[in-house]
N, C-alpha and C. Protein backbone atom coordinates (compact mmCIF):
# COMPACT_ATOMS: atom_id res chain seq x y z
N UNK A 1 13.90 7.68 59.40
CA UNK A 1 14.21 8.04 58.04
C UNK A 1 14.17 9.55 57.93
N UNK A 2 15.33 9.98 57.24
CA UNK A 2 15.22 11.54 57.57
C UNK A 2 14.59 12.28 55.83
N UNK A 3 14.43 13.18 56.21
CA UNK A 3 13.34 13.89 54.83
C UNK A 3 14.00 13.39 53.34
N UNK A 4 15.35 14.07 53.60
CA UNK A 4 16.21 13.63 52.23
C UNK A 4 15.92 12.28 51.61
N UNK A 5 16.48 11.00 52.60
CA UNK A 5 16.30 9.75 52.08
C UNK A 5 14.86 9.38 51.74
N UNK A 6 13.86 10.06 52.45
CA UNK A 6 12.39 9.79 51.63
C UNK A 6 12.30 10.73 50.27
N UNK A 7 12.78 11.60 50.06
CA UNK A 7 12.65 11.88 48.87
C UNK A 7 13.47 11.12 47.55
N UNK A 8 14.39 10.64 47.97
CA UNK A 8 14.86 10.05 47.06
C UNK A 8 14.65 8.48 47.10
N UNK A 9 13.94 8.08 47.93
CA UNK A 9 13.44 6.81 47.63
C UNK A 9 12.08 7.11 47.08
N UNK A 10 11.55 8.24 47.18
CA UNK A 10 10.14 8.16 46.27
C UNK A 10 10.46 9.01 45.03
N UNK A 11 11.51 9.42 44.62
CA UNK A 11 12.32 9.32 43.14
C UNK A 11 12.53 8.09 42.43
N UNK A 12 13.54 7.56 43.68
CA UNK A 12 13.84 6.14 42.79
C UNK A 12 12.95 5.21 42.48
N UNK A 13 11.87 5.42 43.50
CA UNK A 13 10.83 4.18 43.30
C UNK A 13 9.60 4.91 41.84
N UNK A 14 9.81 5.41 41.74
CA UNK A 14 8.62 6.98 40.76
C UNK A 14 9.33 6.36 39.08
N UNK A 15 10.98 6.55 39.22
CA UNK A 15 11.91 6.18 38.07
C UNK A 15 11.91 4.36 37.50
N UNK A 16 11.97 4.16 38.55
CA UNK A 16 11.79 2.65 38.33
C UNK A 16 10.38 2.32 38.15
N UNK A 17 9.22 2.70 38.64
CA UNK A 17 7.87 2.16 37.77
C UNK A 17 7.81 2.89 36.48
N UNK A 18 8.07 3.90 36.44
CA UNK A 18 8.01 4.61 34.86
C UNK A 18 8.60 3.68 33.90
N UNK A 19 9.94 3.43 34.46
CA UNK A 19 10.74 2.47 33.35
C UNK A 19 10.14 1.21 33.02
N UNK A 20 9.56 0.77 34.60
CA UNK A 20 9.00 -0.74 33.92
C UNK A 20 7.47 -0.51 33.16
N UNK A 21 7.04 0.64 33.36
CA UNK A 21 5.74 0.89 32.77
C UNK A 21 6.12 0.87 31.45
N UNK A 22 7.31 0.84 30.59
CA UNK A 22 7.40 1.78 29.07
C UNK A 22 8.22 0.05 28.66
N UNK A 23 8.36 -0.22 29.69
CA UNK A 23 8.90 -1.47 29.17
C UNK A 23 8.51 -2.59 29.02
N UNK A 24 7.37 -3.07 30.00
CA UNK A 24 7.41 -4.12 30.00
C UNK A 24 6.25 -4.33 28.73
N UNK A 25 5.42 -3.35 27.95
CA UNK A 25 4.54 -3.89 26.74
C UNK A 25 5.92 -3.95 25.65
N UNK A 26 6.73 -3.65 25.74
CA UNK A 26 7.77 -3.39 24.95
C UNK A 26 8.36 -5.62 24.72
N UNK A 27 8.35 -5.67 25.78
CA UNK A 27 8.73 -7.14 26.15
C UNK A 27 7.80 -7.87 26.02
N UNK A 28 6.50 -7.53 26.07
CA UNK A 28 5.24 -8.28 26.23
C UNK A 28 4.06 -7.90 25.08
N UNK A 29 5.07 -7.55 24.30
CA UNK A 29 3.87 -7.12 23.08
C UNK A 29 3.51 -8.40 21.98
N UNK A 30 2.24 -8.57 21.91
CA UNK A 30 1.68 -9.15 20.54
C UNK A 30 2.23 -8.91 18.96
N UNK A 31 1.91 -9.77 18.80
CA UNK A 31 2.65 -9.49 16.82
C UNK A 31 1.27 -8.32 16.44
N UNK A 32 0.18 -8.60 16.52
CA UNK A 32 -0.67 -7.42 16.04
C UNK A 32 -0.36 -5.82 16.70
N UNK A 33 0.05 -5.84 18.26
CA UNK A 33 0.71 -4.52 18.69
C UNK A 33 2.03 -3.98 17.91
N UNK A 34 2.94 -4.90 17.59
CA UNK A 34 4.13 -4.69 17.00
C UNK A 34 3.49 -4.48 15.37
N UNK A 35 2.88 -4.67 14.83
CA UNK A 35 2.19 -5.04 13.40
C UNK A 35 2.01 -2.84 13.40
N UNK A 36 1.18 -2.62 14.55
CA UNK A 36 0.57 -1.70 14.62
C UNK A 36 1.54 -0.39 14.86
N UNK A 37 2.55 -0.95 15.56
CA UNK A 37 3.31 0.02 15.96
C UNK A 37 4.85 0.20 14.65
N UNK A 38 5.04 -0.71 14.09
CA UNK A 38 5.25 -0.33 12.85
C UNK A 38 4.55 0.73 11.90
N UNK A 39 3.52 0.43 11.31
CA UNK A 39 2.94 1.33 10.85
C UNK A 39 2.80 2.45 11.18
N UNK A 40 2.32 2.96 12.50
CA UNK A 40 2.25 4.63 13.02
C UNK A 40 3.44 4.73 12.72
N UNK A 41 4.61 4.18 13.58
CA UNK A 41 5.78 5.21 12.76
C UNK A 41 6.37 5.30 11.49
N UNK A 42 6.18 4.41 10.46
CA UNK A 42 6.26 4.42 9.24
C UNK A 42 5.22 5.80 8.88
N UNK A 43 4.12 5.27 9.22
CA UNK A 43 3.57 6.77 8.40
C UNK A 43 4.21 8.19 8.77
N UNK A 44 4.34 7.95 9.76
CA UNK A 44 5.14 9.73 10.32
C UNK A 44 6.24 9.38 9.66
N UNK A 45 7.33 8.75 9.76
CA UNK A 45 8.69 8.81 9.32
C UNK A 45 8.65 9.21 8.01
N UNK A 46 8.10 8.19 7.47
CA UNK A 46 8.24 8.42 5.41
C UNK A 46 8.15 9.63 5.06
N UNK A 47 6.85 10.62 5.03
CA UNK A 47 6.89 11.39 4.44
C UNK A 47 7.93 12.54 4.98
N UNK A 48 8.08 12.25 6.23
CA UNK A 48 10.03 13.27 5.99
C UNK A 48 11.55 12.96 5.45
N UNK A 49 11.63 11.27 5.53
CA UNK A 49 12.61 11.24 4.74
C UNK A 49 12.35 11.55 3.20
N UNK A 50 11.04 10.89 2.67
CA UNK A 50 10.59 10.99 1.13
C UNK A 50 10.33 12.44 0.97
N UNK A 51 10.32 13.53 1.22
CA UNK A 51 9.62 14.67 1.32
C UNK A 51 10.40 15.46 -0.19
N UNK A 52 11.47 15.18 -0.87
CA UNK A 52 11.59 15.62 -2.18
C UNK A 52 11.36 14.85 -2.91
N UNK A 53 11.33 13.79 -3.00
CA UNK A 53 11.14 12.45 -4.04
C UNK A 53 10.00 11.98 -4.37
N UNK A 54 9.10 12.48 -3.46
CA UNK A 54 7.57 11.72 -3.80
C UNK A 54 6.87 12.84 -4.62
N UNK A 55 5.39 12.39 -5.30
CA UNK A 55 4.92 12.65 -6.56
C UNK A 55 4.33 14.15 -5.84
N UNK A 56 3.87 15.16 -6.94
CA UNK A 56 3.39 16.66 -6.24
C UNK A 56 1.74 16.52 -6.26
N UNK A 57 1.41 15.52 -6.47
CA UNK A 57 0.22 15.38 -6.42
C UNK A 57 -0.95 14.84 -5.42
N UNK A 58 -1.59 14.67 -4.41
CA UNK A 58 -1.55 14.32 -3.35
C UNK A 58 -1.79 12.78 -3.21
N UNK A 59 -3.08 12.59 -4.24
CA UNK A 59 -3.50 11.08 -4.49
C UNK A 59 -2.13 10.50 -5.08
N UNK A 60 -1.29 10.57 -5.56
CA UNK A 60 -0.08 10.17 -6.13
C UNK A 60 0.89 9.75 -5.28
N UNK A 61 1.12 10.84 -3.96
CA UNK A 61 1.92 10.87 -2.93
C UNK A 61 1.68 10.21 -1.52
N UNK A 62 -0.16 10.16 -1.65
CA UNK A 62 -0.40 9.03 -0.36
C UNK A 62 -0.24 7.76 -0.83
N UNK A 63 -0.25 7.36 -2.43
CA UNK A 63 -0.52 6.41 -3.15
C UNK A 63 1.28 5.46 -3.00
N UNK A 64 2.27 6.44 -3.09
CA UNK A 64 3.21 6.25 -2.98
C UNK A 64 3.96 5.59 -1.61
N UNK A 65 3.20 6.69 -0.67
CA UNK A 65 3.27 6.42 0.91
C UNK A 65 3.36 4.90 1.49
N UNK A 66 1.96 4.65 1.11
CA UNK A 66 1.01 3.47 1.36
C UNK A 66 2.04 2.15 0.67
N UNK A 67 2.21 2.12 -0.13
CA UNK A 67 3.40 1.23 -1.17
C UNK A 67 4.84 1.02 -0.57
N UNK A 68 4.68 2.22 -0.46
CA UNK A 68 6.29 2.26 0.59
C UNK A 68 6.04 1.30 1.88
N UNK A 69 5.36 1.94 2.61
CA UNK A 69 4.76 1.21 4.00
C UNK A 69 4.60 -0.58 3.85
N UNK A 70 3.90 -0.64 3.20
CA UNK A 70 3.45 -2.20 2.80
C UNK A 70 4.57 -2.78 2.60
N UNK A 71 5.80 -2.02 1.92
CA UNK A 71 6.61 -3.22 1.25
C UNK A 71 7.83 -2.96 2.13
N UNK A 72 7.81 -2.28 3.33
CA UNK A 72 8.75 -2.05 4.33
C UNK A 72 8.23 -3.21 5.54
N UNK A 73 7.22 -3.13 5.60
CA UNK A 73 6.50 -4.61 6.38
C UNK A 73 6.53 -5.78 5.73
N UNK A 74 6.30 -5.77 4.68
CA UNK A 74 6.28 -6.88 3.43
C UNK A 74 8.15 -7.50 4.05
N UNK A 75 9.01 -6.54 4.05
CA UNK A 75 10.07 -6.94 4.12
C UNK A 75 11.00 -7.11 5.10
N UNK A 76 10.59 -6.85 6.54
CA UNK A 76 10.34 -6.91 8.09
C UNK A 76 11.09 -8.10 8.24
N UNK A 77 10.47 -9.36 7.77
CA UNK A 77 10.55 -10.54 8.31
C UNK A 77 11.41 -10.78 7.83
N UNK A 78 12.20 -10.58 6.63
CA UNK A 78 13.42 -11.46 6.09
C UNK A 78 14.56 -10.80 6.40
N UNK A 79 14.51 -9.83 7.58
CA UNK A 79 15.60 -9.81 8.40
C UNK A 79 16.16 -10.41 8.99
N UNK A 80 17.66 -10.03 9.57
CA UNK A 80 17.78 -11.24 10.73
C UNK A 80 17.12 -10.85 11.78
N UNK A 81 17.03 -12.08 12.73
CA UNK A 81 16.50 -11.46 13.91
C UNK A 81 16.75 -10.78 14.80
N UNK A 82 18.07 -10.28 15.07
CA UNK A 82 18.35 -9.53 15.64
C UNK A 82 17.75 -8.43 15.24
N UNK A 83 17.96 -7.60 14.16
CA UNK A 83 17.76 -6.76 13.70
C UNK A 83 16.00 -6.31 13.31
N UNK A 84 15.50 -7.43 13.18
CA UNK A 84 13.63 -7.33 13.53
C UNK A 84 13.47 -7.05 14.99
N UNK A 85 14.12 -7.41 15.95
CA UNK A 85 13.56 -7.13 17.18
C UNK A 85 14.15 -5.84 17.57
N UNK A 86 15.10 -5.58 17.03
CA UNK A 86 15.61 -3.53 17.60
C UNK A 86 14.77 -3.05 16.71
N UNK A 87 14.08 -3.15 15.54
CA UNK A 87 13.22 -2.34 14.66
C UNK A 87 12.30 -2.59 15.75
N UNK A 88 11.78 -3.44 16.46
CA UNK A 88 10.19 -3.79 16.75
C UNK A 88 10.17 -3.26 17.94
N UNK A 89 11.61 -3.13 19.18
CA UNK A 89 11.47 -2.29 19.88
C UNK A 89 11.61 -0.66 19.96
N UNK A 90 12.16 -0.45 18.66
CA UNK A 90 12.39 0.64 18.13
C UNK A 90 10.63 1.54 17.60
N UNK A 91 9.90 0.70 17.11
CA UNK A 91 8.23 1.11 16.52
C UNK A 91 8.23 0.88 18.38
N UNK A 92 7.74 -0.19 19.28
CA UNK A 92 6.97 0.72 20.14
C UNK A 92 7.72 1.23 21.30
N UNK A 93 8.58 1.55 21.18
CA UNK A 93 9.01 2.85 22.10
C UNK A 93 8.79 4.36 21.61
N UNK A 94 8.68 4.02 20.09
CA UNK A 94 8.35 5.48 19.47
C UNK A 94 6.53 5.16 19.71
N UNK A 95 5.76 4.68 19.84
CA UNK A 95 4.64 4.41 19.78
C UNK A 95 3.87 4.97 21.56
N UNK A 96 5.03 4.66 22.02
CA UNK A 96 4.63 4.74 24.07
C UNK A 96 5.00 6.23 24.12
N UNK A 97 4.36 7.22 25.06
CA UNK A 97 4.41 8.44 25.78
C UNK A 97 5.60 8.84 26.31
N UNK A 98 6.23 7.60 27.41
CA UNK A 98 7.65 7.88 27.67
C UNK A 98 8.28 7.40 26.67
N UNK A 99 8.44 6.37 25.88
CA UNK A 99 9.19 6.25 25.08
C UNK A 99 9.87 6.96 23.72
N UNK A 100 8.44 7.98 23.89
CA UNK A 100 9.00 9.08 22.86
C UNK A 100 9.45 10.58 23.69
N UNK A 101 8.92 10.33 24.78
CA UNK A 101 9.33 11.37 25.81
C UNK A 101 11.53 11.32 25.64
N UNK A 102 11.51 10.04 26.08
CA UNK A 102 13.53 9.98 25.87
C UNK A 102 14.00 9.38 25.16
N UNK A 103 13.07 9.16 23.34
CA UNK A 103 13.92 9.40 22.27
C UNK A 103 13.57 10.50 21.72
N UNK A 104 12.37 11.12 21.53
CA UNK A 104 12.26 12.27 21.25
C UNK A 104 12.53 13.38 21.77
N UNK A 105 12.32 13.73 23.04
CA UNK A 105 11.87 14.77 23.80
C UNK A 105 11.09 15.92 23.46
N UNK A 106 10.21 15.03 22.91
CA UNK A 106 8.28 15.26 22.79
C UNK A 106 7.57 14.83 23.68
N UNK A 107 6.22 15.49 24.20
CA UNK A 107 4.80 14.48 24.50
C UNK A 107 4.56 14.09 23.19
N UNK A 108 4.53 15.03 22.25
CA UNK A 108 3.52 14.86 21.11
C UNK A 108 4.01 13.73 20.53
N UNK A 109 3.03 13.06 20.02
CA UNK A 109 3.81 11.65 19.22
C UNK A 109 3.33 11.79 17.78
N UNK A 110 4.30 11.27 16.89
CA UNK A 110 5.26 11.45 15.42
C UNK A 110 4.41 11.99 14.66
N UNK A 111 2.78 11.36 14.79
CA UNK A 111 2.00 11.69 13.72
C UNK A 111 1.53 13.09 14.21
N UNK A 112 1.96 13.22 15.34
CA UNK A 112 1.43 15.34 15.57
C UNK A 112 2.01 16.21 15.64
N UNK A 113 3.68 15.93 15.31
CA UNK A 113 4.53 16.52 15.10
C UNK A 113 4.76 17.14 13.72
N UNK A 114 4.74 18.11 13.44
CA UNK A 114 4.56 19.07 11.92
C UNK A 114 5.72 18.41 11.35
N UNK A 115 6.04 18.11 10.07
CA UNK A 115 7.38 17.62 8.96
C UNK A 115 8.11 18.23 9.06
N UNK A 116 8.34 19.48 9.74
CA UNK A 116 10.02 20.32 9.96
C UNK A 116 9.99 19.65 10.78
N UNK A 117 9.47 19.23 12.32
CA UNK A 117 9.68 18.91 13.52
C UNK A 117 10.54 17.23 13.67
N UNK A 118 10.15 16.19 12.22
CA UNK A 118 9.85 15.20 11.82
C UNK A 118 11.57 15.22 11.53
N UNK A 119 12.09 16.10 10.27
CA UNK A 119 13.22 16.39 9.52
C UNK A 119 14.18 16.06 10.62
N UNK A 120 13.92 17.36 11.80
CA UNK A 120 15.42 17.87 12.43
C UNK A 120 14.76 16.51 13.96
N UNK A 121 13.91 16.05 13.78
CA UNK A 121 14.02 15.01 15.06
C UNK A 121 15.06 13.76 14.08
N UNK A 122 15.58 13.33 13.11
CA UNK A 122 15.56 12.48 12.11
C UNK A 122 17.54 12.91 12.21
N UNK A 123 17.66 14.54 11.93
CA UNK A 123 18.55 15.15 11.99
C UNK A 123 19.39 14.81 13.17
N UNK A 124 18.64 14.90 14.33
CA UNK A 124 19.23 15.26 15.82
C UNK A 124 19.60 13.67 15.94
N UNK A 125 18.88 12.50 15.51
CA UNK A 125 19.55 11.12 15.32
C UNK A 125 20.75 11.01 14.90
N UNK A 126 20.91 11.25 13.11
CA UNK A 126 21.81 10.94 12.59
C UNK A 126 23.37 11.50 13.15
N UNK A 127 23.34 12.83 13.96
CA UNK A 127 24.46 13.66 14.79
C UNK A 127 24.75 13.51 16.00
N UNK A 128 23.33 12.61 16.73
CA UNK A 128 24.14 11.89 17.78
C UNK A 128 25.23 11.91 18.28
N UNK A 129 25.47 11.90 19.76
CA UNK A 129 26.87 10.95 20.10
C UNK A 129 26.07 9.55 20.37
N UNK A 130 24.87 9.42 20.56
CA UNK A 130 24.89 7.97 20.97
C UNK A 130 24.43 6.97 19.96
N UNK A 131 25.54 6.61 19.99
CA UNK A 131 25.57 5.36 18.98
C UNK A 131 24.02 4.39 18.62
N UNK A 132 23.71 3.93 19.78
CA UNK A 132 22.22 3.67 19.49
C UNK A 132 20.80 4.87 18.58
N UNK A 133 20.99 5.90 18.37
CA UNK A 133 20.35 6.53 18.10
C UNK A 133 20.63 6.71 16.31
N UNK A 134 22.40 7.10 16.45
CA UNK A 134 22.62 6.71 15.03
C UNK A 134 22.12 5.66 13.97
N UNK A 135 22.28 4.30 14.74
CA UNK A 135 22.40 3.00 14.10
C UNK A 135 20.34 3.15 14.18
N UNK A 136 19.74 3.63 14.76
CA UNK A 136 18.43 3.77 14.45
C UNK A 136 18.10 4.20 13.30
N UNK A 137 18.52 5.75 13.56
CA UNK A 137 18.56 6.67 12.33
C UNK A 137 19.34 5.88 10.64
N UNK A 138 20.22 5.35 10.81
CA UNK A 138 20.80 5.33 9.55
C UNK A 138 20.12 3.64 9.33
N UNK A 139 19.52 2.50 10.09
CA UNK A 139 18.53 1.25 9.79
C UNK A 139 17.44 1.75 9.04
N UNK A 140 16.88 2.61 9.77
CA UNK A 140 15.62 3.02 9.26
C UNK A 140 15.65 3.65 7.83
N UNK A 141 16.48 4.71 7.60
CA UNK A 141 16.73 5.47 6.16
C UNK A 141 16.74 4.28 5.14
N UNK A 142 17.75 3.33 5.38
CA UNK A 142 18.32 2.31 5.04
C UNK A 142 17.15 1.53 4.27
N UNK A 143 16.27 1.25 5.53
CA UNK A 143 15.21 0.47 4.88
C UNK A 143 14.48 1.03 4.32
N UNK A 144 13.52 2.52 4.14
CA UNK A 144 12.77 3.57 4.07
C UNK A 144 13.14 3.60 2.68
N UNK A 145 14.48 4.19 2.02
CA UNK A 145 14.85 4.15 0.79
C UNK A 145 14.80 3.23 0.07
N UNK A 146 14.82 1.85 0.55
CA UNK A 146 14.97 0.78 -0.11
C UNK A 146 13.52 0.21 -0.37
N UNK A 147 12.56 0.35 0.52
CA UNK A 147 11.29 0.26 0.29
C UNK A 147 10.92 1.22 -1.05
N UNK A 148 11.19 2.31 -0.87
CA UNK A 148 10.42 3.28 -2.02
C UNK A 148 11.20 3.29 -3.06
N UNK A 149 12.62 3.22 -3.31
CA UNK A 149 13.44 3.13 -4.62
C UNK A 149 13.52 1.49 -5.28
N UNK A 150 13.00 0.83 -4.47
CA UNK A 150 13.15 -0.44 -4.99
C UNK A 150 12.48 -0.72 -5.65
N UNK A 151 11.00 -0.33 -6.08
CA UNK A 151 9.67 0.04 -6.42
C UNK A 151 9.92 0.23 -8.14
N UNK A 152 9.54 -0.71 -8.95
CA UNK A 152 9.63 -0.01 -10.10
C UNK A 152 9.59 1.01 -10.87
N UNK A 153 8.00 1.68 -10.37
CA UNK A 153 7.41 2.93 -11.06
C UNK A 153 8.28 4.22 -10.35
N UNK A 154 9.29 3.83 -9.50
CA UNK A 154 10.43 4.60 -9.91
C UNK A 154 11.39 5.18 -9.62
N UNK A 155 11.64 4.06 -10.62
CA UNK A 155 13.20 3.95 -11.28
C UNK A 155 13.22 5.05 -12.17
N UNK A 156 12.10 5.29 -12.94
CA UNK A 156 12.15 6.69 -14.52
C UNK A 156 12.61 7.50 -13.49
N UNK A 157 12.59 8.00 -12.42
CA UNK A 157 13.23 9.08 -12.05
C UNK A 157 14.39 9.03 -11.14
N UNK A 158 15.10 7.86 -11.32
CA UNK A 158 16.46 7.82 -11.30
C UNK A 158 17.37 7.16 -12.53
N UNK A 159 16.43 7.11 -13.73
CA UNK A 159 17.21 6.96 -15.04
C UNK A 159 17.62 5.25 -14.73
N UNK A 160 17.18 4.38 -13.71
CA UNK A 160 17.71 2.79 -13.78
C UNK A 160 17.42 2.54 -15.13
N UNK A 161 17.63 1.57 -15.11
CA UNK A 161 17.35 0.40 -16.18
C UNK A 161 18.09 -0.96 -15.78
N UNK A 162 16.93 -1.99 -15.62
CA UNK A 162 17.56 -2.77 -14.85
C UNK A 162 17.78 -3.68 -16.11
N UNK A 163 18.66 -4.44 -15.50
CA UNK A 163 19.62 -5.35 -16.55
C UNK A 163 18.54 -6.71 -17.32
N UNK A 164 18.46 -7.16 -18.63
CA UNK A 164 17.49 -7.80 -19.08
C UNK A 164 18.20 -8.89 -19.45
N UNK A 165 17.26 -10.17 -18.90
CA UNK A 165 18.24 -11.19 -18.84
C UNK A 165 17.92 -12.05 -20.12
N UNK A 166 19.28 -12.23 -21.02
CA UNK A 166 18.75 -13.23 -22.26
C UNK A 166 19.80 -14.40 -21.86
N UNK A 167 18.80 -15.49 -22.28
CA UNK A 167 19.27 -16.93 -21.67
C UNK A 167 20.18 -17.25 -23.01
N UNK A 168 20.46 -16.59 -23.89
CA UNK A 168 21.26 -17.26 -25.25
C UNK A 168 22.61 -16.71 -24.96
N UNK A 169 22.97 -15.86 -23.99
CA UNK A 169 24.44 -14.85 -24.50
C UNK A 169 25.45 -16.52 -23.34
């Protein structure tokens, strides 16, 4: 075996345990790991997409957070399934070291990343060329907004008024 081909068989073999290392809890995860790995990235995510919309007050704005979060899990399951399991591999690949290593290209993971860092990682999704990254970026907003605008306490600050139903007309 000459030098070259050992180096690149202890590449390929180096690339291939990494991959199955990031993967296989990914395949082999518990509903409480997936439970968990939702949440960390919900908390990092929200407050950069919400970052003009939420209250200026802090107890107001974690209060808001927390509501958001709950009713984005609250609403998890009545997806289809397809689409629960790319969210669920989507939370822990952002949750794993490599996994945020080559969607992010961070070590640091979401919750230690400063809210500019949060914005333009969110940014660098939505402008993609790769289609998978988009359809991440624009699921997640998708649901993120719909969790927190769906929310009664508010609607006053988008002027709704939702329609009142009389059983006589």
């Amino acid at each position: 075996m000459q030098r070259r081909q050992f180096i690149m068989l202890g590449l390929g073999a180096g690339v291939g345990l990494s991959l199955g290392l990031t993967l296989y809890p990914v395949l082999q995860s518990s509903t409480q790991q997936r439970s968990d790995a939702a949440t960390l990235v919900l908390d990092a995510l929200l407050p950069a997409l919400l970052q003009g919309a939420l209250p200026a007050e802090a107890a107001a704005q974690q209060a808001a957070l927390r509501r958001s979060r709950d009713a984005v899990l609250q609403f998890l399951p009545f997806l289809p399934r397809r689409q629960q399991a790319e969210l669920q591999q989507l939370f822990l690949l952002l949750q794993q070291r490599l996994g945020q290593l080559a969607l992010l290209g961070h070590w640091l993971s979401l919750n230690e990343m400063p809210l500019q860092s949060r914005l333009q990682l969110l940014s660098s999704w939505r402008d993609s060329y790769l289609a998978t990254l988009q359809q991440a970026y624009h699921g997640l907003r998708e649901l993120l907004y719909g969790a927190y605008y769906g929310q009664p306490q508010h609607w006053p600050a988008l002027k709704y008024q939702p329609l009142e139903f009389n059983p006589y007309v």
